[in-house]
mmCIF file of C-alpha atoms in Angstrom:
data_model
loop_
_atom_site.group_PDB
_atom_site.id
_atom_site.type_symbol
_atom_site.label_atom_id
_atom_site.label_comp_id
_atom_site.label_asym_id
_atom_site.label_seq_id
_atom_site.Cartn_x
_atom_site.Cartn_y
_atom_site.Cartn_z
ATOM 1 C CA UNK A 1 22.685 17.877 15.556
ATOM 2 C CA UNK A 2 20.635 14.844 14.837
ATOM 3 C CA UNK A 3 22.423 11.646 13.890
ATOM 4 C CA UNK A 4 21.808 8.199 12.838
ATOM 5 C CA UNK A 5 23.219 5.852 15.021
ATOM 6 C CA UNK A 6 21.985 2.431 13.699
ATOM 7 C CA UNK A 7 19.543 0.313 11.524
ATOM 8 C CA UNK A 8 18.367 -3.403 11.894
ATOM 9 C CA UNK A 9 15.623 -4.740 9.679
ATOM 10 C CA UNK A 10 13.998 -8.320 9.218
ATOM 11 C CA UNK A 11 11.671 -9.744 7.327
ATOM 12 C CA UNK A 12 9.790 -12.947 5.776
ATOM 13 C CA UNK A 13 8.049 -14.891 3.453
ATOM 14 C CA UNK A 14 6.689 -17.612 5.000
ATOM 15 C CA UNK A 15 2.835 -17.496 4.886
ATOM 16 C CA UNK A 16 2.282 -18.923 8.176
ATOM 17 C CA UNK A 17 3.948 -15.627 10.162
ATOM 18 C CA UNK A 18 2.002 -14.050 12.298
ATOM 19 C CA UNK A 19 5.087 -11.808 14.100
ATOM 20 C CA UNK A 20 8.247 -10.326 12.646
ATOM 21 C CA UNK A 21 10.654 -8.573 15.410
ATOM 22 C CA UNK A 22 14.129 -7.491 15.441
ATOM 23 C CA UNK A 23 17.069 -7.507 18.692
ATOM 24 C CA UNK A 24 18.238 -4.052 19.920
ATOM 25 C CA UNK A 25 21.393 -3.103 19.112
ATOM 26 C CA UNK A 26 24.056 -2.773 21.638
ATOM 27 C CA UNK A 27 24.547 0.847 20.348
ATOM 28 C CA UNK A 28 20.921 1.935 21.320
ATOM 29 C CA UNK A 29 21.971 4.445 24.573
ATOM 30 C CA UNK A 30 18.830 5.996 26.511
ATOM 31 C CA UNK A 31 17.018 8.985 24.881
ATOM 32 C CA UNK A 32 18.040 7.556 21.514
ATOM 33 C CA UNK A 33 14.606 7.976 19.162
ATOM 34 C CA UNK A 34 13.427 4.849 17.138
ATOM 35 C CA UNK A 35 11.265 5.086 14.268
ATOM 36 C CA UNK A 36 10.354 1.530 12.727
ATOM 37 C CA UNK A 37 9.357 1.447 9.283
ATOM 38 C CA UNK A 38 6.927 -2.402 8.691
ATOM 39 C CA UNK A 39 4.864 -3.577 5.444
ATOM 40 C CA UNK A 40 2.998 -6.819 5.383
ATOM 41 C CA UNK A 41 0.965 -8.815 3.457
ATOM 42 C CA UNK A 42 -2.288 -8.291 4.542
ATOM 43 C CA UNK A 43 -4.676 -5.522 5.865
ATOM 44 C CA UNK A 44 -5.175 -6.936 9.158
ATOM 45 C CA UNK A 45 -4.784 -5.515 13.274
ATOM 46 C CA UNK A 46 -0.924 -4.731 13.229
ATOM 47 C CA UNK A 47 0.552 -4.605 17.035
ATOM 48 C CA UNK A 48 3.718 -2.796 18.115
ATOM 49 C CA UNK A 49 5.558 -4.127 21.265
ATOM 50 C CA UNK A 50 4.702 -2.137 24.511
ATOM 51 C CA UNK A 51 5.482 2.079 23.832
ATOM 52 C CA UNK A 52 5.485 2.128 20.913
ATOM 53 C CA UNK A 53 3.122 4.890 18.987
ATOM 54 C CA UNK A 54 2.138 4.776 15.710
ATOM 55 C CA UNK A 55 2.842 7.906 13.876
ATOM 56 C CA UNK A 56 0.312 7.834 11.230
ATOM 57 C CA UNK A 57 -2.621 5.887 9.685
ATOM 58 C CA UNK A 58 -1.516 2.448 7.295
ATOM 59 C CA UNK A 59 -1.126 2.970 3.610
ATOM 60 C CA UNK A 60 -2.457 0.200 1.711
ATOM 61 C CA UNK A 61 -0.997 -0.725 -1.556
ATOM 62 C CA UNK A 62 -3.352 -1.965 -4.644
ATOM 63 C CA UNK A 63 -5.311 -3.727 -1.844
ATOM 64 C CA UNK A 64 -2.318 -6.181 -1.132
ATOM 65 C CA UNK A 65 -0.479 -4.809 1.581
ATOM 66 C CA UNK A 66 0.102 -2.145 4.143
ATOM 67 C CA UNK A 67 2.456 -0.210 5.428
ATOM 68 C CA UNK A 68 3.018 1.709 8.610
ATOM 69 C CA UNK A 69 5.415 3.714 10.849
ATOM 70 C CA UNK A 70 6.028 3.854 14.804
ATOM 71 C CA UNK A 71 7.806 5.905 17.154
ATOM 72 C CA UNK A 72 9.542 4.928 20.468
ATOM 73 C CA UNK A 73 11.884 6.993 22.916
ATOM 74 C CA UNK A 74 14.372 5.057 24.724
ATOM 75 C CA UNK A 75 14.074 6.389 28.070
ATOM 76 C CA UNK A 76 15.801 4.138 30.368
ATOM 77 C CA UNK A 77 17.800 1.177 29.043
ATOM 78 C CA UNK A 78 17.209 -1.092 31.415
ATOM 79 C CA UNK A 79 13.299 -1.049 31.071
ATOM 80 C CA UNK A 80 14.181 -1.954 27.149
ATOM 81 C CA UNK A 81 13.316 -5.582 26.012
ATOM 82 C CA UNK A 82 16.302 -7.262 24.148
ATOM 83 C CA UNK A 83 13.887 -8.037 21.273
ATOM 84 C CA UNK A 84 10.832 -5.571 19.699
ATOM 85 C CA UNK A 85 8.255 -7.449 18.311
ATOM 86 C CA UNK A 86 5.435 -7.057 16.004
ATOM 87 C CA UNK A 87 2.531 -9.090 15.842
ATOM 88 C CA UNK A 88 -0.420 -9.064 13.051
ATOM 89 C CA UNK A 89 -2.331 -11.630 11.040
ATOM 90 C CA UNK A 90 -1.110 -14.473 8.565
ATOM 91 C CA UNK A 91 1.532 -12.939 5.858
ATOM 92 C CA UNK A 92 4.850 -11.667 4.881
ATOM 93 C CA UNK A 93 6.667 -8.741 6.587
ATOM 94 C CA UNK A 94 9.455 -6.456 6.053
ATOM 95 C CA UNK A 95 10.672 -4.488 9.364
ATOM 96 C CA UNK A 96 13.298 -1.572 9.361
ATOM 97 C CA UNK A 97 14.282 -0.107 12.860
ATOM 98 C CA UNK A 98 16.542 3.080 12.864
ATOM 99 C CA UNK A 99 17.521 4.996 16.302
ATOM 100 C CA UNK A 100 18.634 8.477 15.824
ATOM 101 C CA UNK A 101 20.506 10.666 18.541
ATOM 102 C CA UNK A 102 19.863 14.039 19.111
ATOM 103 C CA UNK A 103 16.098 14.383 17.918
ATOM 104 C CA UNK A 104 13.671 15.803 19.413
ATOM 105 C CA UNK A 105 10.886 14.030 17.434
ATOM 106 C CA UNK A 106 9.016 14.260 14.392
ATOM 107 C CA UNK A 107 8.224 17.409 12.660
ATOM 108 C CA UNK A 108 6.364 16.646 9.538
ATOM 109 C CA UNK A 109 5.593 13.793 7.076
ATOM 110 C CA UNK A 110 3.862 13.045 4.183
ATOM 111 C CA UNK A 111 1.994 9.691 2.666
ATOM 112 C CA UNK A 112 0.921 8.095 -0.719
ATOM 113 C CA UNK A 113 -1.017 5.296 -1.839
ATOM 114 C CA UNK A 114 0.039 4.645 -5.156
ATOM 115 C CA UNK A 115 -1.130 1.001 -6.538
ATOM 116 C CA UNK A 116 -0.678 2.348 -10.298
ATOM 117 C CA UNK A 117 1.139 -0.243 -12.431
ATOM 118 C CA UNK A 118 3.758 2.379 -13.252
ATOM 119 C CA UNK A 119 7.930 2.546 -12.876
ATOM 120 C CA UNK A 120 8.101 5.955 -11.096
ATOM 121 C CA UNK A 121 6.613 6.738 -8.117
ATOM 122 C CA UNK A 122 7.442 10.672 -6.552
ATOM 123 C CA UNK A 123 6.302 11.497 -2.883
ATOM 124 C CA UNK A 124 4.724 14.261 -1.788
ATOM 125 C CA UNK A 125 6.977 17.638 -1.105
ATOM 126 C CA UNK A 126 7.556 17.869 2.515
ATOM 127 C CA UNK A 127 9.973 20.943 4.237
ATOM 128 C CA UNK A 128 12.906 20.164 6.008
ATOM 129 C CA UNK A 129 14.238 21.774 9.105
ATOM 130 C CA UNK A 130 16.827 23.105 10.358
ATOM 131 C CA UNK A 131 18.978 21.148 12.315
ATOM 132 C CA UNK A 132 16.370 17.773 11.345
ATOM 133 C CA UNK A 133 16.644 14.507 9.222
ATOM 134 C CA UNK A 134 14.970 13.933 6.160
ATOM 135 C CA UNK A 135 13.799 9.752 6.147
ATOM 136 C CA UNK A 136 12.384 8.059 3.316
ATOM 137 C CA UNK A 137 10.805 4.741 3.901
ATOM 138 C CA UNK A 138 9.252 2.434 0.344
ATOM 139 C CA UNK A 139 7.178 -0.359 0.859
ATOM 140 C CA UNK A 140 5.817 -2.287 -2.390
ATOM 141 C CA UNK A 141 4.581 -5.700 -3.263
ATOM 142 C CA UNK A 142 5.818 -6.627 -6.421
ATOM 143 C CA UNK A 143 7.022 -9.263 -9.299
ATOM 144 C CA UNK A 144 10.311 -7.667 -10.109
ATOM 145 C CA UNK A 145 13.534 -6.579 -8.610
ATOM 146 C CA UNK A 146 12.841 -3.477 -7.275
ATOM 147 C CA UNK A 147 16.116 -1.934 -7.888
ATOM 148 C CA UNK A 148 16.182 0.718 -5.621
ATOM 149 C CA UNK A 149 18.646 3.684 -5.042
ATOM 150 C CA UNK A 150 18.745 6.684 -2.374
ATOM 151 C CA UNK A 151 18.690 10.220 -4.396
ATOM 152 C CA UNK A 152 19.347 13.411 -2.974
ATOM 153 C CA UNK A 153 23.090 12.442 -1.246
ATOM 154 C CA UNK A 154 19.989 10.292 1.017
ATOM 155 C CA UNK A 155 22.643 7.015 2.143
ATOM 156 C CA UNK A 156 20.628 4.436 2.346
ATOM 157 C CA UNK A 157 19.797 1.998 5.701
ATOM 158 C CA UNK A 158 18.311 -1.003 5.019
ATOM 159 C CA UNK A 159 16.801 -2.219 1.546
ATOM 160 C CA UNK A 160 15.059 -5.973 2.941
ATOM 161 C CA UNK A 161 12.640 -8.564 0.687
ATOM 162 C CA UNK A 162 9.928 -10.419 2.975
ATOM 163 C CA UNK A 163 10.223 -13.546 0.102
ATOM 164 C CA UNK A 164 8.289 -14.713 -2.204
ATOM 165 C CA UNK A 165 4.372 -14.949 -1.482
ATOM 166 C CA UNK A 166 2.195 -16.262 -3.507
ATOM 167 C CA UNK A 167 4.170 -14.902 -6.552
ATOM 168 C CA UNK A 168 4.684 -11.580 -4.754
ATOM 169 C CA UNK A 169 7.581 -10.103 -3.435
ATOM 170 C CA UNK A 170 6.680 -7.927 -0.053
ATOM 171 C CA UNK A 171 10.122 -5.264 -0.531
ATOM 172 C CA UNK A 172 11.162 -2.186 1.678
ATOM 173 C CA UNK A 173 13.691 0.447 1.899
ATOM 174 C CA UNK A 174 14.829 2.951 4.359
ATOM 175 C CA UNK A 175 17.198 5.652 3.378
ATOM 176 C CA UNK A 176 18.089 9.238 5.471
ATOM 177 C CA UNK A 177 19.788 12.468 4.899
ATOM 178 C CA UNK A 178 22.591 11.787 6.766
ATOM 179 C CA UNK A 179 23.005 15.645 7.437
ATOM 180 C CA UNK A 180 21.586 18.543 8.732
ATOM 181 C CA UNK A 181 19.053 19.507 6.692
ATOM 182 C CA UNK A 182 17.096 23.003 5.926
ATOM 183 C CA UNK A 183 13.893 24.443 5.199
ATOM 184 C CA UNK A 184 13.803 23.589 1.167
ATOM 185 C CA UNK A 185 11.217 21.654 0.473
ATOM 186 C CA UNK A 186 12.041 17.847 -0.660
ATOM 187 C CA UNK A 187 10.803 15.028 -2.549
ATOM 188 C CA UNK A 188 11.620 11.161 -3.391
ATOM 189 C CA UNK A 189 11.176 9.017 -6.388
ATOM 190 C CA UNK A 190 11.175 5.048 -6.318
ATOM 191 C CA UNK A 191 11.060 2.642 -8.977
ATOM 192 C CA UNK A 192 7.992 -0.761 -8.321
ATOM 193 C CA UNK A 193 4.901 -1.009 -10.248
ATOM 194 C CA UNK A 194 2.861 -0.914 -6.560
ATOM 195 C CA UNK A 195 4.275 1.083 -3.968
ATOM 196 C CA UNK A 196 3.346 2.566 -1.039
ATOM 197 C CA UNK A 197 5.715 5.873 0.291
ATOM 198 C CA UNK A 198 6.604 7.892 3.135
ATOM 199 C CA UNK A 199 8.207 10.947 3.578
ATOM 200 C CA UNK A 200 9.309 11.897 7.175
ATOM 201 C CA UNK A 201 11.090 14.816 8.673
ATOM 202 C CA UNK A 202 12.850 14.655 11.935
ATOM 203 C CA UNK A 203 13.334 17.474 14.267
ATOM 204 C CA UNK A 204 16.164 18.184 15.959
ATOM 205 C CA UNK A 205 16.562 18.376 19.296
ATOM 206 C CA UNK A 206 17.377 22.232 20.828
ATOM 207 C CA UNK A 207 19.652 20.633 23.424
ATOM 208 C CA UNK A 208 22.109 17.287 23.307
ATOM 209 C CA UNK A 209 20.144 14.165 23.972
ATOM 210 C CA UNK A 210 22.511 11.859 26.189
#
């Protein structure tokens, strides 16, 4: 079945960054699958180290920042670089980098642009499968706390704040099933007056990935 195996995330404030990156874990094994989740603070060219694909278009949050995913198949370990990094324009980041064993890729997601100054934010529905992982990834810029919690029996993998910029806070969190899932379909909720959301559901794979 498909498993998480880690998470490591980053992130900062400081105006003057123009690359956020984070070191591979010693856990990462070859045919491990690595989705990274990264906002920042502008709507700028965003560019993921070398084979790395991105898995959909950016959402852009109340014009202030942008959010998007990646994909990246370890294939042989050796060929890995003992850093990933992520270069783009002037601006805070947040960066979230899970691997997950056993997956044979990505089945389905969802996305939503949602800038409305408003507490509750629901994603789209989006069907599990059988076998698969169900990841949630929030990315807001905002003045408050964000306060957020995984629902659904999700466990949550990294919850980072990119610092304060220009009285904004650039926030993100990653959270998983941590299970099998099924076909039912899901949703998420998170709480941030802007927000940006993404629904994604892994596949698994039909044979063990080692």
């Amino acid at each position: 079945m498909t498993a998480h195996r880690s998470t490591v995330s980053n992130a900062n404030g400081i105006f003057a960054v123009t690359s956020g990156g984070v070191a591979r874990p010693g856990d990462w094994e070859a045919f491990d699958f690595l989705i990274a989740h990264i906002t920042v603070s502008n709507l700028g060219a965003v560019t993921p180290p070398a084979g790395w694909v991105e898995q959909t278009l950016p959402v852009v949050d109340n014009g202030a920042i942008q959010k998007r995913i990646y994909l990246h198949r370890i294939v042989d370990l050796t060929l890995e670089p003992a850093t990933y990094t992520w270069t783009f324009s002037l601006g805070a980041y947040a960066l979230v980098v899970s691997a997950y064993r056993s997956c044979l890729g990505v089945a389905s997601w969802s996305q939503i642009t949602d800038g409305l100054s408003v507490l509750t934010h629901p994603t789209a529905s989006i069907a599990g499968h059988d076998g698969g992982y169900i990841v949630s990834s929030f990315g807001a810029s905002s003045l408050l706390a964000l306060g957020w919690a995984p629902q659904g029996g999700d466990v949550e993998r990294a919850d980072v704040i990119g610092g304060l910029l220009v009285g904004l806070n650039v926030n993100m969190m990653v959270a998983d099933a941590n299970g099998e899932t099924d076909a039912t379909p899901v949703s998420r909720t998170a709480t941030s007056l802007d927000l940006v959301n993404e629904l994604t559901a892994l596949d698994r794979a039909l044979v063990l990935l080692r």
